[in-house]
Short mmCIF file of C-alpha atoms in Angstrom, two decimals:
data_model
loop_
_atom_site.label_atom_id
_atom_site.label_comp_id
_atom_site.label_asym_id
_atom_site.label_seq_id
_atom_site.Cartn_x
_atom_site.Cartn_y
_atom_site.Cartn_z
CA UNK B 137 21.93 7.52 15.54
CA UNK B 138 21.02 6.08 19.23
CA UNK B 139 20.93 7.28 22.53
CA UNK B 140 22.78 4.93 24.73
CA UNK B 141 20.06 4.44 27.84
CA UNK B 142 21.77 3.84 31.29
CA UNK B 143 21.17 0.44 31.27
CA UNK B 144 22.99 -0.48 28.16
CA UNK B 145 19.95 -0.55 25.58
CA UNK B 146 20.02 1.33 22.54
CA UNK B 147 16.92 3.96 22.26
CA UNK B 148 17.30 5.44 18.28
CA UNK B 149 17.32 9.14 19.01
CA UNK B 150 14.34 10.26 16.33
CA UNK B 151 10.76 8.73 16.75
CA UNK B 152 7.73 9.10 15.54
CA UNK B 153 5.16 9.80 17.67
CA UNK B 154 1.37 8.25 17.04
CA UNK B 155 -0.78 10.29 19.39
CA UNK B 156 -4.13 11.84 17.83
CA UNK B 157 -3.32 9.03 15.01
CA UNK B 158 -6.42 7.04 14.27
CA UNK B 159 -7.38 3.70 12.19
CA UNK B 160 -6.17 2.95 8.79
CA UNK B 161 -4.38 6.34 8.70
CA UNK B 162 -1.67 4.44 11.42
CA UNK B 163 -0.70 1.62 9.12
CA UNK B 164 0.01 3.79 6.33
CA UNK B 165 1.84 6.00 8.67
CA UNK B 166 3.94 3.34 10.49
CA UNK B 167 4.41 1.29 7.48
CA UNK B 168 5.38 4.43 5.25
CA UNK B 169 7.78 5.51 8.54
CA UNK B 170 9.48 1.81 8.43
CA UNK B 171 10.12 2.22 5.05
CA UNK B 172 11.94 5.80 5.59
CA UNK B 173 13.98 4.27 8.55
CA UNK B 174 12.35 5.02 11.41
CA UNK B 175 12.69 2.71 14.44
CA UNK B 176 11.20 4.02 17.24
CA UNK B 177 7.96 4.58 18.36
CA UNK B 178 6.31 6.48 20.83
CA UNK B 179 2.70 5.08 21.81
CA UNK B 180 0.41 5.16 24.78
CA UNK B 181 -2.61 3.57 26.14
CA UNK B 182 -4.19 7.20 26.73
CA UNK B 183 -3.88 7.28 22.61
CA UNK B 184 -6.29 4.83 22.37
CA UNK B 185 -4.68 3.10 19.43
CA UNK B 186 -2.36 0.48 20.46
CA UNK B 187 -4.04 -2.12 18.69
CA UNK B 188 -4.19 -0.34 15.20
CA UNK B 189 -0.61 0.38 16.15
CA UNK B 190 -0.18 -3.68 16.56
CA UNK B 191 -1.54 -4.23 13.58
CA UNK B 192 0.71 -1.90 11.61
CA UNK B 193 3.71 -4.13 13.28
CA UNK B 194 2.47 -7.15 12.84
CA UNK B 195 1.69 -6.28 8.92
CA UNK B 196 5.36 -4.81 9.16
CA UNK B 197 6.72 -8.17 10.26
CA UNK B 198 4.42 -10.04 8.30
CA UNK B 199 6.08 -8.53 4.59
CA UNK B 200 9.95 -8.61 6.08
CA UNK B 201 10.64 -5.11 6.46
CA UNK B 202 11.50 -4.96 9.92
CA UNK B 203 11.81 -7.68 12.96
CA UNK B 204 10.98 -6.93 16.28
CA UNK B 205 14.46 -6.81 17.46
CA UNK B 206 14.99 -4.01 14.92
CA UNK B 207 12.24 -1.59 16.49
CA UNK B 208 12.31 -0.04 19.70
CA UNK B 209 8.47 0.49 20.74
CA UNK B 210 7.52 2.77 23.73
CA UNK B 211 4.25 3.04 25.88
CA UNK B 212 3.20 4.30 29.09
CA UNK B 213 1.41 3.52 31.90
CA UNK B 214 -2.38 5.84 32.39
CA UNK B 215 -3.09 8.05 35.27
CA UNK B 216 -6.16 5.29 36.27
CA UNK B 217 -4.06 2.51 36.62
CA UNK B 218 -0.99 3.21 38.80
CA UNK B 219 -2.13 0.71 41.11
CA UNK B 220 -2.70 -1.74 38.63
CA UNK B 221 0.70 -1.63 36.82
CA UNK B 222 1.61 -5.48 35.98
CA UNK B 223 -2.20 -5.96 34.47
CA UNK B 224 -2.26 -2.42 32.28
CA UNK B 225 1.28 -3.07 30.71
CA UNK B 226 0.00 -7.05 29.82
CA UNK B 227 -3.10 -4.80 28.15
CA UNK B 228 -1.04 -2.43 26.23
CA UNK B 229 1.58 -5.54 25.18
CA UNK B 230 -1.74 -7.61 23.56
CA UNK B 231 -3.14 -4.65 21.89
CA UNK B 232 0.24 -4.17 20.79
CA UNK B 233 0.77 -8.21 19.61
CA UNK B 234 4.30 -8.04 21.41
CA UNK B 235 5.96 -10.38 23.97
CA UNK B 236 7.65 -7.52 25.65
CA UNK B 237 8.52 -3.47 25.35
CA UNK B 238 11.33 -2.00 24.49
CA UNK B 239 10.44 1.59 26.68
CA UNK B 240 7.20 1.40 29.59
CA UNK B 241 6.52 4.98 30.97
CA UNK B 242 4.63 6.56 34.08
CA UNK B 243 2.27 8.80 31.47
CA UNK B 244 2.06 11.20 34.44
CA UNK B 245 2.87 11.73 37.71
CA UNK B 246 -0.59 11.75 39.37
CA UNK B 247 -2.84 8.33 40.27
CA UNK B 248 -6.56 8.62 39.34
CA UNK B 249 -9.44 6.95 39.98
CA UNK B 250 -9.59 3.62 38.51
CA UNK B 251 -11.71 2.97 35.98
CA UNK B 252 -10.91 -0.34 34.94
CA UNK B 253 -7.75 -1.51 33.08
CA UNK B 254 -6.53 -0.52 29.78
CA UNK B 255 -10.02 2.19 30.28
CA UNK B 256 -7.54 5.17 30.45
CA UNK B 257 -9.91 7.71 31.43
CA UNK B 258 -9.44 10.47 33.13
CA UNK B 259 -12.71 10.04 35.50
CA UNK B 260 -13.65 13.80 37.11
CA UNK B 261 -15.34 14.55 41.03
CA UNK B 262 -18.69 16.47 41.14
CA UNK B 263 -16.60 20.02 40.72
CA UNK B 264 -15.67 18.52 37.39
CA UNK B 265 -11.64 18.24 39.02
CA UNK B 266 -9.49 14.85 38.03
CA UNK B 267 -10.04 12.38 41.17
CA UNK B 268 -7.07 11.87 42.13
CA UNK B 269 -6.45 9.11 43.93
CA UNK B 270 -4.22 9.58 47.35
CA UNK B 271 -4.07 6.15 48.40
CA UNK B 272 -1.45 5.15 45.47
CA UNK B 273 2.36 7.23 45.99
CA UNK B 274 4.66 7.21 43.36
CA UNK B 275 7.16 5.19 45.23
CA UNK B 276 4.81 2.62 45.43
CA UNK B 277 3.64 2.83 41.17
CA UNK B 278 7.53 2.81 40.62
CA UNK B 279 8.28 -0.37 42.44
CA UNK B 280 5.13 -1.47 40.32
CA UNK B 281 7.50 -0.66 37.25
CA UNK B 282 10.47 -2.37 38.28
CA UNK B 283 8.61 -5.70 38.65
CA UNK B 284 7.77 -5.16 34.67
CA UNK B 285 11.64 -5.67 34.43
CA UNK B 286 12.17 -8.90 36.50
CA UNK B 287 8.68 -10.12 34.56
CA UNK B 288 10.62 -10.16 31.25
CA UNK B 289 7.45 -7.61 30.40
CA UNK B 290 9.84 -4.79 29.75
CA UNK B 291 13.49 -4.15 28.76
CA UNK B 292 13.43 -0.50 30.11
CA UNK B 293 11.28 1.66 32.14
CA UNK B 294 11.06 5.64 33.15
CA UNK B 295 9.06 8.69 33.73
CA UNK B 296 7.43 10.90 32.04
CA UNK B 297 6.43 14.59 32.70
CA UNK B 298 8.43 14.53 36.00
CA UNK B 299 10.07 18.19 37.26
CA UNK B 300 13.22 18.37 38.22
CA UNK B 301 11.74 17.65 42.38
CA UNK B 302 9.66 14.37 41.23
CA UNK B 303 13.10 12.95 39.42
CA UNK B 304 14.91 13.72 42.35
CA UNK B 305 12.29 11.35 44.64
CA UNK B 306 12.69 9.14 41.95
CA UNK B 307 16.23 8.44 41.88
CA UNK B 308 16.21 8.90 45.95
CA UNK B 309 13.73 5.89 46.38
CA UNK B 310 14.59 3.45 43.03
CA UNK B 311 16.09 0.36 43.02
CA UNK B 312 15.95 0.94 39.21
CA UNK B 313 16.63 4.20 37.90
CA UNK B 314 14.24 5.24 35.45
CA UNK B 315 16.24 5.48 32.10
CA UNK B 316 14.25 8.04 30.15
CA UNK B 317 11.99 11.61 31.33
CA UNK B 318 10.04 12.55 28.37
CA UNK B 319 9.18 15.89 28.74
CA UNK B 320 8.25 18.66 26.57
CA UNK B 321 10.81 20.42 25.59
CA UNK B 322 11.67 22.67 22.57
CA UNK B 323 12.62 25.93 21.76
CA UNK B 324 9.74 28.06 23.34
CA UNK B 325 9.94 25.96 26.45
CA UNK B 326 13.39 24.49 26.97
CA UNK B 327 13.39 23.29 30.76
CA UNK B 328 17.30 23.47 30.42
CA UNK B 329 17.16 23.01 33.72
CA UNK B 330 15.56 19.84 34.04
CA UNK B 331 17.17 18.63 30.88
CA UNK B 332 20.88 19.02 32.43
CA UNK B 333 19.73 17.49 35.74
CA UNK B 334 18.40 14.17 34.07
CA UNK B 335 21.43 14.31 32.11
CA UNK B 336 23.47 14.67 35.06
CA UNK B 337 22.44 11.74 36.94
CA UNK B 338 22.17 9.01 33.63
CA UNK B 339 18.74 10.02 32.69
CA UNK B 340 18.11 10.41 28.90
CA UNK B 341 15.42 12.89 27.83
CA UNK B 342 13.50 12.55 25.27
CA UNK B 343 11.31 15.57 23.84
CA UNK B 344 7.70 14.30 23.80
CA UNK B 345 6.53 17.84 21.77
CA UNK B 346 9.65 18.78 20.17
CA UNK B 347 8.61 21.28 17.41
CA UNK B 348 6.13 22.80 20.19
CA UNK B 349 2.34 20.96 19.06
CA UNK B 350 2.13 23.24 15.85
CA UNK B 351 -1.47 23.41 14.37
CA UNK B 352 -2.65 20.49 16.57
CA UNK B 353 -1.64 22.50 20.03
CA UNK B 354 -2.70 25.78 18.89
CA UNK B 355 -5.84 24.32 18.29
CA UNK B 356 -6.29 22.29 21.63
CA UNK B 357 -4.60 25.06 23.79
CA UNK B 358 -4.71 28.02 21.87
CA UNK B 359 -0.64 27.90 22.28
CA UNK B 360 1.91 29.56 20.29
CA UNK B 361 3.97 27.34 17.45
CA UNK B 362 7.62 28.16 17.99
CA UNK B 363 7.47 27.23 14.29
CA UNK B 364 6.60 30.36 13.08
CA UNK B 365 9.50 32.33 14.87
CA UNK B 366 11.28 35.11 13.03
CA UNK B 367 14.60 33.98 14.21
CA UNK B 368 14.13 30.23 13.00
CA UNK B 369 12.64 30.97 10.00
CA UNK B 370 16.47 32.77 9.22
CA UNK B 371 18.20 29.90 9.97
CA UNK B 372 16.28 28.07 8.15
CA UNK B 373 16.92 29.91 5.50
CA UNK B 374 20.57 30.02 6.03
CA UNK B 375 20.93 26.21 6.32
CA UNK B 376 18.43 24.94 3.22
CA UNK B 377 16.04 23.46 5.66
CA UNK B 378 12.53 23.88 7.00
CA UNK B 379 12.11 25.16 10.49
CA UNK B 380 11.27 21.62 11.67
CA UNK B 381 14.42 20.47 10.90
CA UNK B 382 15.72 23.36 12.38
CA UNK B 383 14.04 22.46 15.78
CA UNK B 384 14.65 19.03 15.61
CA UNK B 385 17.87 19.31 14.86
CA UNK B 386 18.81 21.55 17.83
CA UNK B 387 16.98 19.12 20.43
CA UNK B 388 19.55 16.40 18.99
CA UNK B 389 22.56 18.80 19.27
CA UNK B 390 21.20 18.92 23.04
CA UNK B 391 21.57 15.02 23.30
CA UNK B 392 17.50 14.55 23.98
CA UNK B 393 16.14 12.68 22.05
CA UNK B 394 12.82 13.72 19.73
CA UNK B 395 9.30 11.85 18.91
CA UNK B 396 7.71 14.36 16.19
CA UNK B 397 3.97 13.57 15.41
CA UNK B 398 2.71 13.67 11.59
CA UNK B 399 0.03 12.46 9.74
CA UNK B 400 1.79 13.69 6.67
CA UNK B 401 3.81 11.66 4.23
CA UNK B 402 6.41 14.61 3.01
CA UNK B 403 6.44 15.69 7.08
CA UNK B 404 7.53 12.00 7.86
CA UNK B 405 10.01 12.02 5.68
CA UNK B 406 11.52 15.84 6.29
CA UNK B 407 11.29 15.38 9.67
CA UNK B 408 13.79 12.32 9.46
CA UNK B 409 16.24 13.86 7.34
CA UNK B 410 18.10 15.30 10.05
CA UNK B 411 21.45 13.48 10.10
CA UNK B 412 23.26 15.42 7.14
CA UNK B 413 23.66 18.68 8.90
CA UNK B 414 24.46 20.48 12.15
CA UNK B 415 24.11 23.34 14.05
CA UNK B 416 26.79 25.33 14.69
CA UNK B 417 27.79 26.36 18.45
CA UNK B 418 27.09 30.32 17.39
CA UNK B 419 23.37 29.39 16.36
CA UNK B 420 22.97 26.65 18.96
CA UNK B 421 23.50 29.57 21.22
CA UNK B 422 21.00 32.12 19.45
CA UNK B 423 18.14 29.63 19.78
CA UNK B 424 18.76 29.85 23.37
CA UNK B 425 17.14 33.59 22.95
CA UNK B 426 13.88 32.47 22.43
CA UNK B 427 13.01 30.90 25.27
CA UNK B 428 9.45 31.96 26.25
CA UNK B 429 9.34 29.35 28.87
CA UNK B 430 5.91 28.41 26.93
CA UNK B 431 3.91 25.42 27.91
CA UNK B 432 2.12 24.18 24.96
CA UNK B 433 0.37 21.26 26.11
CA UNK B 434 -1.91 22.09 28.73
CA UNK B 435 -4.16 19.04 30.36
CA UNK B 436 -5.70 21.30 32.65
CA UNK B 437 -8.05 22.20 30.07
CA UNK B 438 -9.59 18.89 30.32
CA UNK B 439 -8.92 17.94 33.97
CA UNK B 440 -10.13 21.33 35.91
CA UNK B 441 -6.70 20.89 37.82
CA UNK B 442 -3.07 22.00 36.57
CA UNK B 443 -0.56 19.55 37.68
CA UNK B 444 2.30 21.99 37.19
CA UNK B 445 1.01 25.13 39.17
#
């Protein structure tokens, strides 16, 4: 099951997502995740893991069970190096040990200091605030991206953690539209909003923290796991499924597509199994209810600054 981008590529609608992954514990997990069925996958040079992630591949292609026309790889662009865009996504693509990407995103819409490419850090002024850096606009990081397309570096580019406003500037001054927003987006935060606007104008969405950060985003942000909700714990019981699938299954049903992290075989594999059942309009509705317009991943603990105030 794909998403159909606007410019005619194929994006499979359920990723996995590698962020907070680390060393050997990748190639197990991307090998294992090949061998499920997964295609797509969400990376970044903020991870700081694209080459374990290329080695993964590269073992992948090495043994035959996938060729790189059958995956559809993702990764963005860091805060430091918006000016800098052709040289960070030739970084990313050699850690990676690929000849082009599939997906290249903005990270976020903010230019920092630059700290050198492929660095990704996230360099803070004497009040301990994110420098950002006002000499480098959007516009101008976006043109950046489309060159990535005539360059043969890229097959698709887009945005990531845009509102509703910076997609709007974005479509007003593209010559390529971006073909993906990943947001987060799930059901304690569901920015319908913002998910019927990119839809509107031939954006596809893709849910970057679809089951809400669980454990991992409790832990960082002390937020609240929409995972343990009354509500979807009954319909999970009603439909045979855990409350993942629940989730997940809903963001499909809203035509966004969803990169779920796990380190965890059986949670790889559950969170996959998602194409045998569906929703039905009457409980598609219900999850609308628990909306607590809940950010769960919150930067601003690390960068003294919050982007979305």
């Amino acid at each position: 099951m794909a998403v159909t981008l606007n410019n005619g590529f194929k994006m499979p609608i359920v990723g996995l997502g590698v962020w907070r992954m680390e060393g050997k514990e990748i190639t197990d997990l991307i090998i294992n995740a090949i061998n499920i069925g997964y295609r797509h996958f969400d990376c970044a040079a903020d991870y700081k893991n694209e080459a374990e992630v290329g080695e993964a591949l590269q073992e992948a292609f090495r043994n035959g069970l996938v060729k790189r026309e059958d995956l559809f790889i993702t990764t963005k662009l860091w805060n430091s190096d918006h000016g800098h865009v052709v040289e960070a996504c030739k970084d990313s693509l050699k850690k990676l040990q690929l000849e082009y990407l599939d997906l290249y995103l903005v990270h976020f819409p903010v230019a920092t200091k630059h700290t050198g490419v492929g660095t990704t850090d996230s360099a803070l002024d004497e009040d301990g605030v994110l420098d950002i850096d006002t000499t480098v606009s959007l516009e101008t990081t976006w043109h950046a991206m489309e060159d990535l397309i005539s360059l043969g570096l890229v097959r698709s580019i887009g945005i990531s953690n845009y509102d509703i406003f910076l997609t709007r500037d974005c479509l007003a001054y593209s010559k390529i539209k971006p073909a993906v927003n990943q947001i987060e987006t799930h059901p304690y935060f569901q920015r319908d909003s913002l998910v019927k606007f990119c839809l509107k104008h031939g954006i596809s969405v893709t849910a970057h923290t679809p089951l809400g950060g669980a454990v991992a985003n409790t832990e960082w942000f002390g937020s609240v796991s929409c995972l343990d909700d009354p509500l979807l714990k009954d319909l999970a019981k009603k439909y045979q499924r855990t409350v993942a699938q629940i989730v997940l299954r809903w963001g499909i049903q809203r035509n966004t597509a969803v990169v779920p992290k796990t380190s965890k075989p059986e949670r790889l594999k559950e969170n996959f199994q998602v194409f045998d059942f569906e929703l039905t309009k009457e409980d598609m509705d219900l999850i609308k209810t628990v909306d607590r317009k809940c950010r769960s991943n919150q930067p601003a603990k690390f960068w003294g600054i919050d982007l979305y105030a």
